PDB file of C-alpha atoms in Angstrom:
ATOM      1  CA  MET A 801       2.261  10.772 -20.585  1.00 90.00           C
ATOM      2  CA  ASN A 802       0.599   7.929 -22.547  1.00 94.00           C
ATOM      3  CA  THR A 803      -0.243   5.440 -19.989  1.00 97.00           C
ATOM      4  CA  LYS A 804       0.483   1.684 -21.147  1.00 97.00           C
ATOM      5  CA  ARG A 805      -0.893  -1.349 -19.987  1.00 97.00           C
ATOM      6  CA  ILE A 806       1.636  -3.992 -19.416  1.00 97.00           C
ATOM      7  CA  THR A 807       0.862  -7.983 -17.838  1.00 95.00           C
ATOM      8  CA  THR A 808       3.707  -9.457 -17.013  1.00 93.00           C
ATOM      9  CA  GLU A 809       6.738  -7.236 -16.878  1.00 96.00           C
ATOM     10  CA  ILE A 810       7.187  -7.032 -14.266  1.00 97.00           C
ATOM     11  CA  ALA A 811      11.196  -5.685 -13.966  1.00 98.00           C
ATOM     12  CA  GLN A 812       9.471  -2.979 -16.286  1.00 98.00           C
ATOM     13  CA  ALA A 813       7.092  -2.108 -13.169  1.00 98.00           C
ATOM     14  CA  ALA A 814       9.668  -2.005 -10.936  1.00 98.00           C
ATOM     15  CA  ASP A 815      12.398  -0.787 -12.770  1.00 98.00           C
ATOM     16  CA  ALA A 816      10.101   2.661 -13.271  1.00 98.00           C
ATOM     17  CA  ILE A 817       9.528   2.175  -9.517  1.00 98.00           C
ATOM     18  CA  ARG A 818      13.007   2.407  -8.706  1.00 97.00           C
ATOM     19  CA  ALA A 819      13.371   5.208 -11.131  1.00 97.00           C
ATOM     20  CA  GLY A 820      10.791   7.199  -9.226  1.00 97.00           C
ATOM     21  CA  GLN A 821       8.330   7.285 -11.626  1.00 98.00           C
ATOM     22  CA  LEU A 822       4.683   6.043 -10.760  1.00 98.00           C
ATOM     23  CA  VAL A 823       2.246   2.726 -11.536  1.00 98.00           C
ATOM     24  CA  ALA A 824      -0.515   1.651 -11.209  1.00 98.00           C
ATOM     25  CA  VAL A 825      -0.387  -1.842  -9.754  1.00 98.00           C
ATOM     26  CA  PRO A 826      -3.041  -4.844  -8.039  1.00 98.00           C
ATOM     27  CA  THR A 827      -3.964  -5.569  -4.904  1.00 98.00           C
ATOM     28  CA  GLU A 828      -6.323  -8.209  -3.340  1.00 97.00           C
ATOM     29  CA  THR A 829      -8.218  -5.289  -2.153  1.00 97.00           C
ATOM     30  CA  VAL A 830      -8.424  -2.584  -4.855  1.00 97.00           C
ATOM     31  CA  TYR A 831      -5.339  -1.055  -7.420  1.00 98.00           C
ATOM     32  CA  GLY A 832      -3.146   1.151  -5.845  1.00 98.00           C
ATOM     33  CA  LEU A 833      -0.953   4.021  -7.074  1.00 98.00           C
ATOM     34  CA  ALA A 834       2.594   2.937  -6.067  1.00 98.00           C
ATOM     35  CA  GLY A 835       5.571   5.053  -5.515  1.00 98.00           C
ATOM     36  CA  ASN A 836       8.838   4.406  -3.457  1.00 97.00           C
ATOM     37  CA  GLY A 837       7.917   5.622  -0.590  1.00 96.00           C
ATOM     38  CA  LEU A 838      11.743   6.253   0.789  1.00 95.00           C
ATOM     39  CA  ASP A 839      11.607   8.887  -1.835  1.00 96.00           C
ATOM     40  CA  PRO A 840      10.355  11.850  -1.052  1.00 96.00           C
ATOM     41  CA  ALA A 841       9.495  12.797  -4.956  1.00 97.00           C
ATOM     42  CA  ALA A 842       7.638   9.911  -6.070  1.00 97.00           C
ATOM     43  CA  VAL A 843       5.893  10.355  -2.696  1.00 97.00           C
ATOM     44  CA  ALA A 844       4.879  14.182  -3.672  1.00 97.00           C
ATOM     45  CA  GLN A 845       3.984  12.996  -7.182  1.00 97.00           C
ATOM     46  CA  ILE A 846       1.416   9.807  -5.677  1.00 98.00           C
ATOM     47  CA  TYR A 847      -0.782  13.681  -3.814  1.00 98.00           C
ATOM     48  CA  GLU A 848      -0.153  15.401  -6.643  1.00 97.00           C
ATOM     49  CA  ILE A 849      -1.461  13.007  -9.213  1.00 96.00           C
ATOM     50  CA  LYS A 850      -5.192  11.710  -6.483  1.00 96.00           C
ATOM     51  CA  GLY A 851      -5.451  15.369  -5.400  1.00 96.00           C
ATOM     52  CA  ARG A 852      -5.064  13.630  -2.222  1.00 96.00           C
ATOM     53  CA  PRO A 853      -4.603  16.152   0.438  1.00 95.00           C
ATOM     54  CA  ALA A 854      -1.141  16.746   2.334  1.00 92.00           C
ATOM     55  CA  VAL A 855      -2.139  16.264   5.378  1.00 95.00           C
ATOM     56  CA  LYS A 856      -3.497  13.065   5.227  1.00 96.00           C
ATOM     57  CA  PRO A 857      -0.911  10.015   5.168  1.00 97.00           C
ATOM     58  CA  LEU A 858       0.453   7.226   3.447  1.00 97.00           C
ATOM     59  CA  SER A 859       0.897   4.051   4.236  1.00 97.00           C
ATOM     60  CA  LEU A 860       4.253   1.481   3.014  1.00 98.00           C
ATOM     61  CA  MET A 861       3.743  -1.979   1.305  1.00 98.00           C
ATOM     62  CA  VAL A 862       6.269  -4.698   2.195  1.00 98.00           C
ATOM     63  CA  HIS A 863       6.765  -7.976   0.367  1.00 94.00           C
ATOM     64  CA  ASP A 864       7.946  -9.937   3.908  1.00 94.00           C
ATOM     65  CA  ALA A 865       6.717  -8.560   8.266  1.00 95.00           C
ATOM     66  CA  SER A 866      10.492  -8.537   8.281  1.00 94.00           C
ATOM     67  CA  ALA A 867      10.670  -5.297   6.374  1.00 95.00           C
ATOM     68  CA  MET A 868       8.078  -3.560  10.233  1.00 97.00           C
ATOM     69  CA  ALA A 869      11.979  -3.815  11.691  1.00 96.00           C
ATOM     70  CA  ARG A 870      13.629  -1.705   8.818  1.00 96.00           C
ATOM     71  CA  TYR A 871      10.290   0.362   8.543  1.00 97.00           C
ATOM     72  CA  CYS A 872       8.945   0.744  12.185  1.00 97.00           C
ATOM     73  CA  ALA A 873      11.595   2.321  15.402  1.00 96.00           C
ATOM     74  CA  ASP A 874       9.763  -0.131  17.771  1.00 94.00           C
ATOM     75  CA  VAL A 875       7.385  -2.965  16.715  1.00 97.00           C
ATOM     76  CA  PRO A 876       5.230  -3.952  19.054  1.00 95.00           C
ATOM     77  CA  PRO A 877       4.342  -7.963  20.020  1.00 96.00           C
ATOM     78  CA  ALA A 878       1.283  -7.543  19.359  1.00 97.00           C
ATOM     79  CA  ALA A 879       1.991  -6.563  15.279  1.00 97.00           C
ATOM     80  CA  TYR A 880       4.548  -9.731  15.331  1.00 97.00           C
ATOM     81  CA  THR A 881       1.118 -11.420  15.760  1.00 97.00           C
ATOM     82  CA  LEU A 882      -1.404  -9.939  13.720  1.00 98.00           C
ATOM     83  CA  ALA A 883       1.469 -10.494  11.422  1.00 98.00           C
ATOM     84  CA  GLU A 884       1.432 -14.392  11.733  1.00 97.00           C
ATOM     85  CA  ALA A 885      -2.471 -13.935  11.819  1.00 98.00           C
ATOM     86  CA  PHE A 886      -3.359 -11.904   8.974  1.00 98.00           C
ATOM     87  CA  TRP A 887      -0.671 -11.469   6.766  1.00 98.00           C
ATOM     88  CA  PRO A 888      -0.210 -11.250   4.326  1.00 98.00           C
ATOM     89  CA  GLY A 889      -3.762 -10.202   3.989  1.00 98.00           C
ATOM     90  CA  PRO A 890      -5.428  -6.714   4.151  1.00 98.00           C
ATOM     91  CA  LEU A 891      -4.191  -5.230   7.081  1.00 98.00           C
ATOM     92  CA  THR A 892      -2.589  -2.013   7.965  1.00 98.00           C
ATOM     93  CA  MET A 893      -0.574  -2.113  11.535  1.00 98.00           C
ATOM     94  CA  VAL A 894       0.508   2.193  12.458  1.00 98.00           C
ATOM     95  CA  MET A 895       3.518   2.144  14.462  1.00 98.00           C
ATOM     96  CA  PRO A 896       5.998   4.289  15.024  1.00 97.00           C
ATOM     97  CA  ARG A 897       8.060   4.715  12.162  1.00 96.00           C
ATOM     98  CA  GLY A 898      11.288   4.496  10.993  1.00 96.00           C
ATOM     99  CA  PRO A 899      14.418   6.899  10.096  1.00 94.00           C
ATOM    100  CA  GLU A 900      14.485   6.074   6.555  1.00 92.00           C
ATOM    101  CA  VAL A 901      10.619   6.523   5.589  1.00 94.00           C
ATOM    102  CA  SER A 902       9.548   9.964   4.483  1.00 88.00           C
ATOM    103  CA  ASP A 903       8.442  12.818   6.049  1.00 93.00           C
ATOM    104  CA  VAL A 904       6.378  12.920   3.629  1.00 96.00           C
ATOM    105  CA  THR A 905       4.868   9.724   2.958  1.00 96.00           C
ATOM    106  CA  CYS A 906       3.182  10.162   7.098  1.00 96.00           C
ATOM    107  CA  ALA A 907       2.099  13.272   6.104  1.00 96.00           C
ATOM    108  CA  GLY A 908       4.389  14.764   8.883  1.00 94.00           C
ATOM    109  CA  LEU A 909       3.383  12.368  11.762  1.00 96.00           C
ATOM    110  CA  ASP A 910       5.798  10.448  13.961  1.00 96.00           C
ATOM    111  CA  THR A 911       4.048   6.039  12.550  1.00 97.00           C
ATOM    112  CA  VAL A 912       3.409   4.730   9.703  1.00 98.00           C
ATOM    113  CA  GLY A 913       1.347   2.006   8.408  1.00 98.00           C
ATOM    114  CA  VAL A 914       3.074  -1.291   7.482  1.00 98.00           C
ATOM    115  CA  ARG A 915       1.042  -3.856   5.156  1.00 98.00           C
ATOM    116  CA  MET A 916       1.901  -6.654   3.457  1.00 98.00           C
ATOM    117  CA  PRO A 917      -0.587  -7.478   0.320  1.00 98.00           C
ATOM    118  CA  SER A 918      -0.979 -11.115  -0.736  1.00 97.00           C
ATOM    119  CA  HIS A 919      -1.450 -10.760  -4.361  1.00 97.00           C
ATOM    120  CA  THR A 920       1.288 -11.949  -6.431  1.00 96.00           C
ATOM    121  CA  VAL A 921       1.861 -10.243  -8.732  1.00 97.00           C
ATOM    122  CA  VAL A 922       2.481  -6.887  -6.614  1.00 97.00           C
ATOM    123  CA  GLN A 923       4.714  -8.957  -4.060  1.00 97.00           C
ATOM    124  CA  GLN A 924       6.848  -9.123  -6.544  1.00 97.00           C
ATOM    125  CA  VAL A 925       7.236  -6.441  -8.280  1.00 98.00           C
ATOM    126  CA  ILE A 926       7.961  -4.638  -4.278  1.00 98.00           C
ATOM    127  CA  ARG A 927      10.285  -7.747  -4.189  1.00 97.00           C
ATOM    128  CA  GLU A 928      12.106  -7.130  -7.211  1.00 97.00           C
ATOM    129  CA  SER A 929      11.799  -3.271  -7.385  1.00 97.00           C
ATOM    130  CA  GLY A 930      13.989  -3.422  -3.799  1.00 96.00           C
ATOM    131  CA  VAL A 931      12.107  -0.716  -1.813  1.00 95.00           C
ATOM    132  CA  ALA A 932       8.812  -0.050   0.089  1.00 97.00           C
ATOM    133  CA  PHE A 933       5.728   1.187  -1.504  1.00 97.00           C
ATOM    134  CA  ALA A 934       4.343   3.546  -0.786  1.00 97.00           C
ATOM    135  CA  ALA A 935       0.603   3.079  -2.226  1.00 95.00           C
ATOM    136  CA  PRO A 936      -3.009   4.500  -2.166  1.00 97.00           C
ATOM    137  CA  SER A 937      -5.868   3.058  -3.803  1.00 97.00           C
ATOM    138  CA  ALA A 938      -5.331   4.388  -7.437  1.00 98.00           C
ATOM    139  CA  ASN A 939      -8.519   6.598  -8.228  1.00 97.00           C
ATOM    140  CA  LEU A 940      -8.555  10.547  -8.346  1.00 97.00           C
ATOM    141  CA  SER A 941      -9.961  11.970  -4.895  1.00 95.00           C
ATOM    142  CA  GLY A 942     -13.510  11.541  -4.377  1.00 93.00           C
ATOM    143  CA  LYS A 943     -13.987   8.941  -6.551  1.00 95.00           C
ATOM    144  CA  PRO A 944     -14.363   5.050  -6.246  1.00 95.00           C
ATOM    145  CA  SER A 945     -11.628   2.999  -5.727  1.00 96.00           C
ATOM    146  CA  PRO A 946     -10.840   0.562  -8.335  1.00 97.00           C
ATOM    147  CA  THR A 947     -10.940  -2.446  -8.660  1.00 97.00           C
ATOM    148  CA  ASN A 948      -9.720  -3.075 -12.102  1.00 97.00           C
ATOM    149  CA  ALA A 949      -6.924  -2.004 -14.156  1.00 98.00           C
ATOM    150  CA  GLN A 950      -9.757  -0.587 -16.823  1.00 97.00           C
ATOM    151  CA  ASP A 951     -11.602   1.862 -13.389  1.00 96.00           C
ATOM    152  CA  VAL A 952      -7.750   2.396 -12.731  1.00 98.00           C
ATOM    153  CA  PHE A 953      -7.510   4.070 -16.842  1.00 97.00           C
ATOM    154  CA  THR A 954     -10.882   5.794 -16.604  1.00 96.00           C
ATOM    155  CA  ASP A 955      -9.125   8.173 -13.849  1.00 95.00           C
ATOM    156  CA  MET A 956      -4.859   7.893 -14.447  1.00 97.00           C
ATOM    157  CA  ASP A 957      -4.873   7.334 -18.364  1.00 97.00           C
ATOM    158  CA  GLY A 958      -2.094  10.403 -19.084  1.00 97.00           C
ATOM    159  CA  ARG A 959      -1.115  10.774 -15.533  1.00 97.00           C
ATOM    160  CA  LEU A 960       1.381   8.440 -15.364  1.00 96.00           C
ATOM    161  CA  PRO A 961       3.340   5.543 -17.705  1.00 97.00           C
ATOM    162  CA  LEU A 962       2.473   2.467 -16.459  1.00 98.00           C
ATOM    163  CA  ILE A 963      -0.596   0.349 -15.634  1.00 98.00           C
ATOM    164  CA  LEU A 964       0.383  -3.849 -14.161  1.00 98.00           C
ATOM    165  CA  ASP A 965      -2.930  -5.100 -14.867  1.00 98.00           C
ATOM    166  CA  GLY A 966      -3.299  -8.442 -12.755  1.00 97.00           C
ATOM    167  CA  GLY A 967      -7.098  -8.462 -13.054  1.00 97.00           C
ATOM    168  CA  GLU A 968      -9.780  -8.160 -10.849  1.00 97.00           C
ATOM    169  CA  CYS A 969      -9.240  -7.834  -7.104  1.00 97.00           C
ATOM    170  CA  ASP A 970     -10.712 -10.321  -5.013  1.00 95.00           C
ATOM    171  CA  VAL A 971     -11.679  -8.286  -2.189  1.00 95.00           C
ATOM    172  CA  GLY A 972     -12.605  -4.892  -3.400  1.00 92.00           C
ATOM    173  CA  VAL A 973     -12.724  -2.847  -0.470  1.00 92.00           C
ATOM    174  CA  GLU A 974      -9.119  -1.676   1.665  1.00 93.00           C
ATOM    175  CA  SER A 975      -7.479  -2.920   3.656  1.00 97.00           C
ATOM    176  CA  THR A 976      -8.513  -3.181   7.941  1.00 98.00           C
ATOM    177  CA  VAL A 977      -6.103  -0.038   9.500  1.00 98.00           C
ATOM    178  CA  VAL A 978      -4.758  -0.767  12.636  1.00 98.00           C
ATOM    179  CA  SER A 979      -2.363   0.723  15.480  1.00 98.00           C
ATOM    180  CA  VAL A 980      -0.710  -1.018  17.342  1.00 97.00           C
ATOM    181  CA  VAL A 981       1.305   2.051  19.474  1.00 96.00           C
ATOM    182  CA  GLY A 982       0.669   1.766  23.058  1.00 90.00           C
ATOM    183  CA  ASP A 983      -0.582  -0.361  25.301  1.00 87.00           C
ATOM    184  CA  LYS A 984      -4.336  -1.151  23.588  1.00 92.00           C
ATOM    185  CA  PRO A 985      -4.879  -1.824  19.682  1.00 95.00           C
ATOM    186  CA  THR A 986      -7.591   0.767  18.235  1.00 96.00           C
ATOM    187  CA  LEU A 987      -9.037  -0.119  15.072  1.00 97.00           C
ATOM    188  CA  PHE A 988      -8.601   2.679  12.557  1.00 96.00           C
ATOM    189  CA  ARG A 989     -10.655   1.916   9.797  1.00 96.00           C
ATOM    190  CA  PRO A 990     -13.092  -1.108   9.224  1.00 94.00           C
ATOM    191  CA  GLY A 991     -12.550  -3.960   6.273  1.00 95.00           C
ATOM    192  CA  HIS A 992     -12.526  -7.411   4.944  1.00 95.00           C
ATOM    193  CA  ILE A 993     -10.886  -8.258   8.528  1.00 97.00           C
ATOM    194  CA  THR A 994     -13.267  -7.127  11.259  1.00 96.00           C
ATOM    195  CA  LEU A 995     -12.748  -6.469  14.951  1.00 96.00           C
ATOM    196  CA  GLU A 996     -14.041 -10.065  15.613  1.00 97.00           C
ATOM    197  CA  ASP A 997     -11.139 -11.392  13.723  1.00 97.00           C
ATOM    198  CA  LEU A 998      -8.555  -8.913  15.848  1.00 97.00           C
ATOM    199  CA  GLU A 999      -9.597  -9.380  19.582  1.00 96.00           C
ATOM    200  CA  ARG A1000      -9.932 -13.608  18.189  1.00 97.00           C
ATOM    201  CA  ALA A1001      -6.055 -13.323  17.102  1.00 97.00           C
ATOM    202  CA  LEU A1002      -4.735 -10.970  19.877  1.00 95.00           C
ATOM    203  CA  GLY A1003      -6.213 -13.286  22.452  1.00 89.00           C
TER     204      GLY A1003
END
């Protein structure tokens, strides 16, 4: 496969993802290996190309906070509070998943992580495609997470059709992951948004 680097071809990237292909996309944290998160075959490709264990769930990228109600079976009040404080931005929230989300995406779990990235390029691609993205970091498992298109190309040349070059990532580390399932939010993975930030937002 010939891997092509593109810069402004938003529609081309969106069409590819809608057609079940994978595209590396920029976010404010790291570059993501994006596929249609509602398509089990596309998600299976992500696991295969990355060499990611199938027991590790993927989260969804959305372009609007209202998408939480579409992809989650229940959206707790804390999720809306945190979305207002930190979205768009480097925060992934874990909630009960809805029936539209692929079982493959969630590794068989009854929850799904949802994030609204702030990078304008990936926001445009999500909006144009009309689907939510499963998009873990665009590197081979065990390798450093990529923060620019060349990093992605080093790992992914010949493994996917398109790399959408949106420049260097601003944050450079993966998103903070917090579960809002149950009575008390739980920090799963620290990131740019700190525990103290979350506590302040939730009061």
